[in-house]
Coordinates of C-alpha atoms in Angstrom, one line a residue:
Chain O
X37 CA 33.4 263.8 131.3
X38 CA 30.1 263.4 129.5
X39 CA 28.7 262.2 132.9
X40 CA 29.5 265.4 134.1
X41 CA 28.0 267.1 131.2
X42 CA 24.7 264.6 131.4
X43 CA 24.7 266.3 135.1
X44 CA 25.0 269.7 134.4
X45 CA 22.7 269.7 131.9
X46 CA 20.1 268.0 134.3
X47 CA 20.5 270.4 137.1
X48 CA 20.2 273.2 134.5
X49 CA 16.9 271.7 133.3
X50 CA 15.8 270.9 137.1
X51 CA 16.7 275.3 137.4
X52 CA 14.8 276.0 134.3
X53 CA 11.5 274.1 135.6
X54 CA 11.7 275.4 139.0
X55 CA 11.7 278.9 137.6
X56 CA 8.7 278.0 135.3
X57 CA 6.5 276.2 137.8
X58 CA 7.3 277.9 141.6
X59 CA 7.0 281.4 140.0
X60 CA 9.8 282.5 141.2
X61 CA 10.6 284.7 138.0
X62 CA 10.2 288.0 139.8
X63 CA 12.7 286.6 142.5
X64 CA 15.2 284.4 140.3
X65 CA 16.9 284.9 136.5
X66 CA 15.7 282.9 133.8
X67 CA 18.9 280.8 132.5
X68 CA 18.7 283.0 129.5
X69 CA 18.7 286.4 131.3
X70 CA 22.1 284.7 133.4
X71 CA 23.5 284.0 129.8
X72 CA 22.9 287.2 128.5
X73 CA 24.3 288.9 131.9
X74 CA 27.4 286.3 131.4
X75 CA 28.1 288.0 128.0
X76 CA 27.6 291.4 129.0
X77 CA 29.6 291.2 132.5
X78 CA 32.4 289.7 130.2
X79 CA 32.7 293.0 127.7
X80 CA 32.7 295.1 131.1
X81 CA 36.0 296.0 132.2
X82 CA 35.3 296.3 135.8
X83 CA 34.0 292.6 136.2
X84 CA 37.8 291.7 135.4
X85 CA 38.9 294.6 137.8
X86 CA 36.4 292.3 140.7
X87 CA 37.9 288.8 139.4
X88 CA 41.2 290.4 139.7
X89 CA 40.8 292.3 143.2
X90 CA 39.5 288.9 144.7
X91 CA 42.4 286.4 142.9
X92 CA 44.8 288.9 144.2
X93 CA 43.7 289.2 147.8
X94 CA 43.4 285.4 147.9
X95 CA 46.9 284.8 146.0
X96 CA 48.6 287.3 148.8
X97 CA 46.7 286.0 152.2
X98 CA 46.7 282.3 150.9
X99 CA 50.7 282.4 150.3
X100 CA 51.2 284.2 153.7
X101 CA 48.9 281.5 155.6
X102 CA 51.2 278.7 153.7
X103 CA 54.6 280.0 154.9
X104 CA 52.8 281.0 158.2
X105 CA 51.1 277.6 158.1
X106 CA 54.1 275.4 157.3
X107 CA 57.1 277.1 159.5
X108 CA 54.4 276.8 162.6
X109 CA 53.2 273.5 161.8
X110 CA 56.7 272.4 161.7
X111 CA 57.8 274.1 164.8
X112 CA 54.8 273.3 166.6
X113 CA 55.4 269.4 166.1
X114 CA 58.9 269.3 165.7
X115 CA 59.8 271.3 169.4
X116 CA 58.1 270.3 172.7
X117 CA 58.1 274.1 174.1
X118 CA 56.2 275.6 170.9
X119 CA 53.9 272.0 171.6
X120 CA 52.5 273.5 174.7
X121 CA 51.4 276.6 172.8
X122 CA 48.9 274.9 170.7
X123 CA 46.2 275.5 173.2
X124 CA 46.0 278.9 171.6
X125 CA 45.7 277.9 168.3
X126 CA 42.9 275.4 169.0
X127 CA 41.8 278.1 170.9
X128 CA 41.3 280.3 167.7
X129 CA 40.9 277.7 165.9
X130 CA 37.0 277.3 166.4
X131 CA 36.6 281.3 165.5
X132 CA 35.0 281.5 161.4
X133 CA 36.8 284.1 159.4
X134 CA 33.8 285.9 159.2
X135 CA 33.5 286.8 162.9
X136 CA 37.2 288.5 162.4
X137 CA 35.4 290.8 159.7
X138 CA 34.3 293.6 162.8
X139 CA 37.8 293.5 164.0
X140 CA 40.2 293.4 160.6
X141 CA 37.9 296.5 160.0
X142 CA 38.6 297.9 163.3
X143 CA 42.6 297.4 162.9
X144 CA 43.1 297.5 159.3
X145 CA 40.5 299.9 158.2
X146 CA 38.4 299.1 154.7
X147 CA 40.7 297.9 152.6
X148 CA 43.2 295.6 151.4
X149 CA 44.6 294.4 154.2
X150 CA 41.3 293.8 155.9
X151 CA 40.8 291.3 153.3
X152 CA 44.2 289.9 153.5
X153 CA 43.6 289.3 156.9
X154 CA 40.6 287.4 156.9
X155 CA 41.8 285.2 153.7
X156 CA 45.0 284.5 155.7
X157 CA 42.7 283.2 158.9
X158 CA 40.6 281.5 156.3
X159 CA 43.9 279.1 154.8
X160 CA 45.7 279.4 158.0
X161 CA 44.4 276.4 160.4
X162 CA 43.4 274.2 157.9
X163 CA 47.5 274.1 156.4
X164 CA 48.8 274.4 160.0
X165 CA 46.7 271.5 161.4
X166 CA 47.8 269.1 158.2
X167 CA 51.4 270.2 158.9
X168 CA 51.2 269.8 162.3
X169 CA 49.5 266.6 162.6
X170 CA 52.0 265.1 159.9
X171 CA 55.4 266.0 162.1
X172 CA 53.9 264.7 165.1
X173 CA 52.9 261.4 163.2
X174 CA 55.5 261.0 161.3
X175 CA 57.0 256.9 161.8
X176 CA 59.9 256.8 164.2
X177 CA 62.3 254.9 162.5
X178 CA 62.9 258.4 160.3
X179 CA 64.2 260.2 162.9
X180 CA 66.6 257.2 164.3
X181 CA 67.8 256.7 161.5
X182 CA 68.4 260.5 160.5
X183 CA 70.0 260.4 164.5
X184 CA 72.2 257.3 163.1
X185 CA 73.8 259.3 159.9
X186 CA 74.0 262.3 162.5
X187 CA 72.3 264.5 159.9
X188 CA 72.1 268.3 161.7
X189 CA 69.0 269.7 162.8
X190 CA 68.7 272.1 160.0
X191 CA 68.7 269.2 157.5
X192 CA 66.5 266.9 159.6
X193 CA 64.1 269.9 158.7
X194 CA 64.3 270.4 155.8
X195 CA 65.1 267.2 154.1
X196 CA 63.1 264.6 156.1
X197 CA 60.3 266.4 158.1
X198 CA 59.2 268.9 155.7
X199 CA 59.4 266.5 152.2
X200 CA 57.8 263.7 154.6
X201 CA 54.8 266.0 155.8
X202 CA 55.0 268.1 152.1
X203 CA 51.3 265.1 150.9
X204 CA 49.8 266.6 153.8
X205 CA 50.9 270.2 153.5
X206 CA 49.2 269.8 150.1
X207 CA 45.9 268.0 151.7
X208 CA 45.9 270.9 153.8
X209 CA 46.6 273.9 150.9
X210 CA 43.4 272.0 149.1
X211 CA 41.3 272.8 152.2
X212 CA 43.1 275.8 152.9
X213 CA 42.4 277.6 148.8
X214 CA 38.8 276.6 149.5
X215 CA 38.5 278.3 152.7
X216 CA 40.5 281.9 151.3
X217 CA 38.2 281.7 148.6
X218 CA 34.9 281.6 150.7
X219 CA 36.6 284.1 152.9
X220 CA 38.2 286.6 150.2
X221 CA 34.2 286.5 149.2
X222 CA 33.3 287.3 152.9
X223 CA 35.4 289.7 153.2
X224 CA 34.4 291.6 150.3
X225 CA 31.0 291.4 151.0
X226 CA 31.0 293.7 154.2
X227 CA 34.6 295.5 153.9
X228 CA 35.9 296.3 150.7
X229 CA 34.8 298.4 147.3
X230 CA 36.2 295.6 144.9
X231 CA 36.3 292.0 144.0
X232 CA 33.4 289.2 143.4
X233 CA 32.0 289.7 146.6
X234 CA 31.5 293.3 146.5
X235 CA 30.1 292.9 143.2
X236 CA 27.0 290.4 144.2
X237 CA 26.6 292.9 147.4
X238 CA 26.0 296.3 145.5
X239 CA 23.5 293.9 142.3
X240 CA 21.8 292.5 145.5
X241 CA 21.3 295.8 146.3
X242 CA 20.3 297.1 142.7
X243 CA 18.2 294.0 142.8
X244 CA 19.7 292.4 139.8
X245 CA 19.5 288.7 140.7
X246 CA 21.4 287.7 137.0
X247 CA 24.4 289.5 137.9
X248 CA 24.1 288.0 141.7
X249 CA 23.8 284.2 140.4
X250 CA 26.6 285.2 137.4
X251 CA 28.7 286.7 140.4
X252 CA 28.1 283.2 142.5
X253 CA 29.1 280.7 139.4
X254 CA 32.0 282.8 138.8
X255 CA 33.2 282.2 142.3
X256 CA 32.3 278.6 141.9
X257 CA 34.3 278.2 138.7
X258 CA 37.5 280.1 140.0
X259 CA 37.1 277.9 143.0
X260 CA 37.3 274.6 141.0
X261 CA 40.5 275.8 139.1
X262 CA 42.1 277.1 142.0
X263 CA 42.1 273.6 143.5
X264 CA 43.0 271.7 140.6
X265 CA 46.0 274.2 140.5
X266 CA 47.1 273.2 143.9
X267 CA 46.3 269.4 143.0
X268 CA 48.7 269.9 139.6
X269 CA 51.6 271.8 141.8
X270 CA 51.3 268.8 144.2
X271 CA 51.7 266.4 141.4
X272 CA 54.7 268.2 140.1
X273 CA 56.4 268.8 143.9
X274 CA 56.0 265.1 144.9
X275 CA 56.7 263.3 142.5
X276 CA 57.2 260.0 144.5
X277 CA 53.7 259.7 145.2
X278 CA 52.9 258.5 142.0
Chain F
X174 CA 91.9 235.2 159.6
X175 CA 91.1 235.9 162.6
X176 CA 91.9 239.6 164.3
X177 CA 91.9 240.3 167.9
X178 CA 91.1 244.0 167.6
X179 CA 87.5 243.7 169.5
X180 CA 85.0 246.2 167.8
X181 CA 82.0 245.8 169.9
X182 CA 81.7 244.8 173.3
X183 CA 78.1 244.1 175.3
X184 CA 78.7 243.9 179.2
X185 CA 76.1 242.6 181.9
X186 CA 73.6 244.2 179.5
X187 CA 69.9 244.3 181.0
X188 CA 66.8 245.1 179.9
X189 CA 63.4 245.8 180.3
X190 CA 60.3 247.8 179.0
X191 CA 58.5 247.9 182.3
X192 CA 60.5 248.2 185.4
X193 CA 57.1 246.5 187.6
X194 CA 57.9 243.2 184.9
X195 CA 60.4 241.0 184.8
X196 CA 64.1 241.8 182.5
X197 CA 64.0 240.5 178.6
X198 CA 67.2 239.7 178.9
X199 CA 69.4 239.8 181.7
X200 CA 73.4 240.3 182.4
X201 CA 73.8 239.6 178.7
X202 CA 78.0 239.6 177.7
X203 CA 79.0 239.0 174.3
X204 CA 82.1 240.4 172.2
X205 CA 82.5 240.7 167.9
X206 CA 85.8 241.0 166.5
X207 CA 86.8 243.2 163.8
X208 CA 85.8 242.0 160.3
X209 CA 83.5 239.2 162.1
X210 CA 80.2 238.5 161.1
X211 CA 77.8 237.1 163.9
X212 CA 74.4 236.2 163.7
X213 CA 72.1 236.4 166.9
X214 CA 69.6 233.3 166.5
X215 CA 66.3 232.9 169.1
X216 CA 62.8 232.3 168.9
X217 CA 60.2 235.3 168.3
X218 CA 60.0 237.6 171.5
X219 CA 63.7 236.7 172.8
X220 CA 64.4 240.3 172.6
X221 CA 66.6 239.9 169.1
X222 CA 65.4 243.3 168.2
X223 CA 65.4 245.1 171.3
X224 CA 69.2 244.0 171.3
X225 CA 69.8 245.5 168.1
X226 CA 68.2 248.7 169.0
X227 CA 70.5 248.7 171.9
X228 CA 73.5 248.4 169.9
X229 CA 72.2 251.0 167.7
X230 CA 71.9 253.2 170.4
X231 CA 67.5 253.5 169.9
X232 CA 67.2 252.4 172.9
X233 CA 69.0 252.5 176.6
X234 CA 69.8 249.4 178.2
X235 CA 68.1 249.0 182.1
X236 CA 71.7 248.6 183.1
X237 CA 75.2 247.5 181.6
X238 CA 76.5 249.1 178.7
X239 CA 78.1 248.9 175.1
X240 CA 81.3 249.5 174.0
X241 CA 82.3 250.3 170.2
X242 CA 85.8 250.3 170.4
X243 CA 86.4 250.7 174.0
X244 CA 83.6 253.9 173.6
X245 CA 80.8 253.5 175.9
X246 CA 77.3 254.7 173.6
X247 CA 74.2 256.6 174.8
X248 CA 72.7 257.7 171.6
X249 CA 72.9 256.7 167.8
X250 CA 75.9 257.8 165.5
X251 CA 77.4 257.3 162.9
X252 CA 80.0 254.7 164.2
X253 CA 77.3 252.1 163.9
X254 CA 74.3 251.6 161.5
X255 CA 71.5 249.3 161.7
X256 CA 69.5 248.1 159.1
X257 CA 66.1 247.8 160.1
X258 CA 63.3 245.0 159.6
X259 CA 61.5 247.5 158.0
X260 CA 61.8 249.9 155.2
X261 CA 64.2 252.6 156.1
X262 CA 64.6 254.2 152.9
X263 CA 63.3 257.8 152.4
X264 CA 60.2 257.2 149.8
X265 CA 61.0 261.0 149.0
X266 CA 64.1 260.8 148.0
X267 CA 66.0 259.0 144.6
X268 CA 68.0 256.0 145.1
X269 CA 71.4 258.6 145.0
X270 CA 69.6 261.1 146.9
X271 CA 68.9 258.8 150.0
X272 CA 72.8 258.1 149.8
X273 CA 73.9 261.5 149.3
X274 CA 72.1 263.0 152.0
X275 CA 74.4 260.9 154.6
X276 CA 78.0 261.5 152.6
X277 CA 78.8 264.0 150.3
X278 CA 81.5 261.7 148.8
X279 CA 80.7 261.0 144.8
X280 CA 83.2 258.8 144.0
X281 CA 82.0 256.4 147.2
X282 CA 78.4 257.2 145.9
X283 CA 79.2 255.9 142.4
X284 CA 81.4 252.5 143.5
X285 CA 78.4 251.6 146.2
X286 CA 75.8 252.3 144.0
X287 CA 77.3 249.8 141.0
X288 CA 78.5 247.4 144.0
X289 CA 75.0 247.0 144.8
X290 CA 73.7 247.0 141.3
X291 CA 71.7 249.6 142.0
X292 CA 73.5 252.4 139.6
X293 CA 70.9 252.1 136.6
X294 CA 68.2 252.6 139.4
X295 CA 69.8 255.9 140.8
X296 CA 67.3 258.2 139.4
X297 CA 64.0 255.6 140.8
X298 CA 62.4 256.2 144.2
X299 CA 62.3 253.5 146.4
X300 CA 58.8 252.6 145.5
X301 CA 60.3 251.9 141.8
X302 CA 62.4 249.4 143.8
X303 CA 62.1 245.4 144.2
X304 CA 62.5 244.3 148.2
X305 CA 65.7 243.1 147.3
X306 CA 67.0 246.4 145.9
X307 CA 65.1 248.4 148.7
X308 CA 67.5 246.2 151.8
X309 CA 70.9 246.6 149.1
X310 CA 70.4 250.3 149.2
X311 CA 69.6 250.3 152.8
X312 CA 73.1 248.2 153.2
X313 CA 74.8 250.6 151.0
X314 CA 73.5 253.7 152.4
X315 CA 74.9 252.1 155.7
X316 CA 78.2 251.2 154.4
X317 CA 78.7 254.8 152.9
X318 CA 79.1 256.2 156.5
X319 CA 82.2 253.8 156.7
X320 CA 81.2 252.7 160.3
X321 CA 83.2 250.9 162.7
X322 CA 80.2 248.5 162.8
X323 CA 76.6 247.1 161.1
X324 CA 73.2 245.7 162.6
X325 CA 70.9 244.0 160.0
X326 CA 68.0 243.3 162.0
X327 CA 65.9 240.5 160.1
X328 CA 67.0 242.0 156.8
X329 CA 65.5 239.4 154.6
X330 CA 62.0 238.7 156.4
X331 CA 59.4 240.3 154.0
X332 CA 61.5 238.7 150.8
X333 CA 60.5 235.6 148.9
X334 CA 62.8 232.5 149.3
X335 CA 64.4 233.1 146.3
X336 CA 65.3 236.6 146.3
X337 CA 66.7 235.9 150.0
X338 CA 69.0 233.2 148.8
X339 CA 70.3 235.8 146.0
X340 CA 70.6 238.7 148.5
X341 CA 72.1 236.9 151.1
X342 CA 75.0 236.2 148.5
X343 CA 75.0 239.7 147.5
X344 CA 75.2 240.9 150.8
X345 CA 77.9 238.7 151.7
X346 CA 79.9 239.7 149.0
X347 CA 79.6 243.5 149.7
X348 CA 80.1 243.3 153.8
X349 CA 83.1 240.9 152.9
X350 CA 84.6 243.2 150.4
X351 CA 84.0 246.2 152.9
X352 CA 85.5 244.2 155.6
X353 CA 82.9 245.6 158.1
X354 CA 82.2 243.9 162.1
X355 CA 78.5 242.6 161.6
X356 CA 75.6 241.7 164.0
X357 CA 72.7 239.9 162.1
X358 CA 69.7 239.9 164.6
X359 CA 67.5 236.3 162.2
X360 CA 65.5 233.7 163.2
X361 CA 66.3 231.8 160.6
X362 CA 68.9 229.5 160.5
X363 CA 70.1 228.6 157.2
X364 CA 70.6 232.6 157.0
X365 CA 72.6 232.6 159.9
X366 CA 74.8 229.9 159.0
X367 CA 75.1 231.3 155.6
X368 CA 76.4 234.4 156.5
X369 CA 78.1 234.1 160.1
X370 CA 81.5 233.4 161.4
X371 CA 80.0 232.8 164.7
X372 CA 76.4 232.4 165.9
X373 CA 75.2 233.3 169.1
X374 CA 72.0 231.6 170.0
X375 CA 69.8 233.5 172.5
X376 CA 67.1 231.5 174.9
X377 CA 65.6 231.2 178.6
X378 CA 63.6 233.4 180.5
X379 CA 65.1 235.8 181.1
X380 CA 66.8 235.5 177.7
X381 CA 70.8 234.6 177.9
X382 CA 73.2 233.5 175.7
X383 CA 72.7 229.7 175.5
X384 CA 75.6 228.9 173.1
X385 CA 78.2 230.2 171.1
X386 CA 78.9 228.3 167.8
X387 CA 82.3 229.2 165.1
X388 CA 81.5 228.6 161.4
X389 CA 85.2 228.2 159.8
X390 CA 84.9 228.9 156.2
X391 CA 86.1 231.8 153.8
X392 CA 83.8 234.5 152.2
X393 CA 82.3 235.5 149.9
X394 CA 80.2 232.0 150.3
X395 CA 79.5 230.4 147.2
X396 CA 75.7 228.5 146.9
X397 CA 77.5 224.9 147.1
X398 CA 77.9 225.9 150.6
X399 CA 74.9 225.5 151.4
X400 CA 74.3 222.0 150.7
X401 CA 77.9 220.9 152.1
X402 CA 78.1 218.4 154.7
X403 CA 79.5 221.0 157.1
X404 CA 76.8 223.9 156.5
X405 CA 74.3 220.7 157.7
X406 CA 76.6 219.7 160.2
X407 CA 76.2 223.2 161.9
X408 CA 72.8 223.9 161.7
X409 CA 72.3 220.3 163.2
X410 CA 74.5 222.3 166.4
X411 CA 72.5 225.0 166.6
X412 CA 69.2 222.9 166.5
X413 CA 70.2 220.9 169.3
X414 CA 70.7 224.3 171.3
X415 CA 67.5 226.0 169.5

């Protein structure tokens, strides 16, 4: 922890002197003039209304792409016809959330949904690759043995494929909160009228560079918590890994 | 002591990973009565594995078949267990939940838990678990399916010699009291006679049944049968034949 502190200080300082010595001032807040825009932003309503637009978008399209992500990852490995499909996942695969931005706007219009879409895309592969990859690695001694007891199909599912892979559904929902994160801010950026994004967009535009960087390590903070909140549900769900 | 009633029968069995090499084991016949415990003995790469995966139904012999109880198998069931080499267990699930999910029975739960000794240790996962307790709970797990017939293949390979010579009596007393057919796959021949009412020993190229030798004497074993003149007089057999 103080490490960490020792750091942050330093890269603070390293921020200070680069603002003092490359002149950047007209270009780059002072580290006071980001603390002062920290306070005020925080006794503005409508910088909670932008944290709570983009949590929300990213709480809806990240829980759609892990249902999404974990029923196809599962099916994908588990049955040989739905196998074959993966082509068109790879396919997509390659395709940053970003580039959907045109088209959500296209089909969904400016607005929630267009956002939804693109945080879903963002979280999708990375949770359905982990899933995926798990099934079709998991040891075969697993499913012999579950084809010994004669456990049914349905239970094979959902007691010994999805709790084995359920480590690396959580590897991939680490990537995956990251990704809906960057894209929820994306998103906002180009196609919405709320959330963090939209809020550096219009004080870039207004050129006030304190409420940009306050925007940016407000995105970096909810980031960080949003990952240790997947890491504390994976330490509650599986327990055995301890 | 001796039944008639034959549990398992192996005819002409053949087999063979790679139809361009020559068989592992070829036109292999063998029969185990009820309540008989036989131990298959033969050097490392004889195919004592690839038998029992066979018998469990893993694998399909290249030709001949296996009958439990006059029923001719082609997949695993429930009529026969093995116990693998390795571990088995489902690391996800509790001790009770491993043998819960094969038999909803709670009174056969409790009595094989506390047969094995493994009823204070219900609640642990199996990485909480010794490499004694993991192979008792993979017995017990076995035995809760009540089948017609049990493979232990190498059981007590990754165990120290100490916990082997304790487990070994355990396990006699539990597949004794159970009164189950038994097919010990070992290399190791104080095991074998320990345990066996018969021991098959496997050798050749391809591999055959070189000799068939009886062990006469009651379980549950006690430790002083181990250092009787008869337990030495057998193993001196089988090394002759080894």
């Amino acid at each position: 922890m103080i490490k960490k502190i020792i750091l942050a200080l330093l890269l603070l300082g390293i921020y200070q002197l680069a603002y003092k010595l490359l002149l950047v001032r007209f270009y780059l807040p002072s580290l006071l003039q980001i603390v002062n825009s920290l306070v005020t932003n925080f006794s503005t309503p409508s910088f909670y209304i932008d944290i709570f637009s983009s949590l929300q978008r990213v709480f809806v399209g990240f829980l759609v792409a892990t249902i999404v992500g974990v029923v196809l990852g599962i099916l994908f490995g588990y049955n040989k016809f739905f196998r074959n499909l993966r082509f068109y996942i790879e396919l997509l695969r390659p395709i940053p959330p970003i580039a959907w931005i045109p088209i959500a706007i296209i089909i969904f219009g400016l607005g929630d949904t267009s956002s939804y879409f693109i945080v879903f895309l963002g979280a999708f592969f990375p949770i359905f690759t982990s899933t995926y990859f798990s099934v079709i690695s998991m040891p075969e001694i697993y499913k012999y043995v579950a084809q010994s007891f004669e456990i049914g199909k349905f239970k094979y599912i959902k007691n010994v494929i999805f709790f084995y892979s359920l480590p690396h559904i959580f590897t991939g929902m680490k990537i995956g909160i990251g990704m809906a994160w960057m894209s929820v801010i994306a998103a906002e950026l180009i196609g919405a009228q709320s959330g963090l994004g939209y809020f550096i967009q219009l004080n870039r535009l207004l050129l006030q560079t304190d409420n940009v960087v306050v925007g940016m390590l407000i995105i970096g903070i909810i980031g960080l918590l949003l990952s240790k909140l997947v890491d504390l549900i994976e330490t509650i769900s599986t327990p055995w890994t301890k | 002591m001796d039944k008639i009633t034959t549990i398992v029968k192996a005819e002409n069995l053949s087999f063979s990973y790679d139809s361009r090499i020559s068989p592992i084991f070829s036109g292999l016949n063998f029969i185990i009565k009820d309540e008989e415990f036989v131990s298959v003995l033969g050097k490392s790469g004889c195919g004592k594995t690839t038998l029992a995966s066979i018998l469990a139904g893993y694998l399909k012999p290249t030709s001949g078949r296996i009958l439990i109880k006059d029923q001719s198998i082609s997949r695993p069931g429930r009529n026969r267990i093995l116990v693998n080499q390795e571990n088995d267990l489902f690391v996800w699930m509790t001790t009770i939940q491993n043998i819960s999910l094969v038999t909803n029975n709670k009174k056969d739960i409790i009595s094989l838990l506390k047969l094995a000794g493994l009823y204070d240790s219900k609640d642990k996962y199996p990485k909480a678990l010794s490499g004694g307790m993991k192979k008792r709970l993979s017995l017990v797990r076995a035995l809760a399916v009540n089948p017609d017939f049990l493979i232990l293949d190498e059981p007590f390979s990754s165990l120290d010699h100490n916990t082997k010579s304790v487990l070994e009596s355990e396990i006699d007393k539990i597949i004794s009291s159970n009164k189950k057919s038994t097919l010990l796959v070992t290399h190791d021949l104080d095991e074998a006679v320990f345990l066996s009412d018969r021991v098959i020993i496997l050798g050749g190229n391809p591999t055959e049944v070189k000799k068939t030798i009886r062990i006469d004497a009651a379980h549950p074993r006690s430790q002083e049968f181990r250092n009787s003149s008869y337990f030495n007089s057998i193993k001196q057999k089988i090394n002759e034949s080894y």
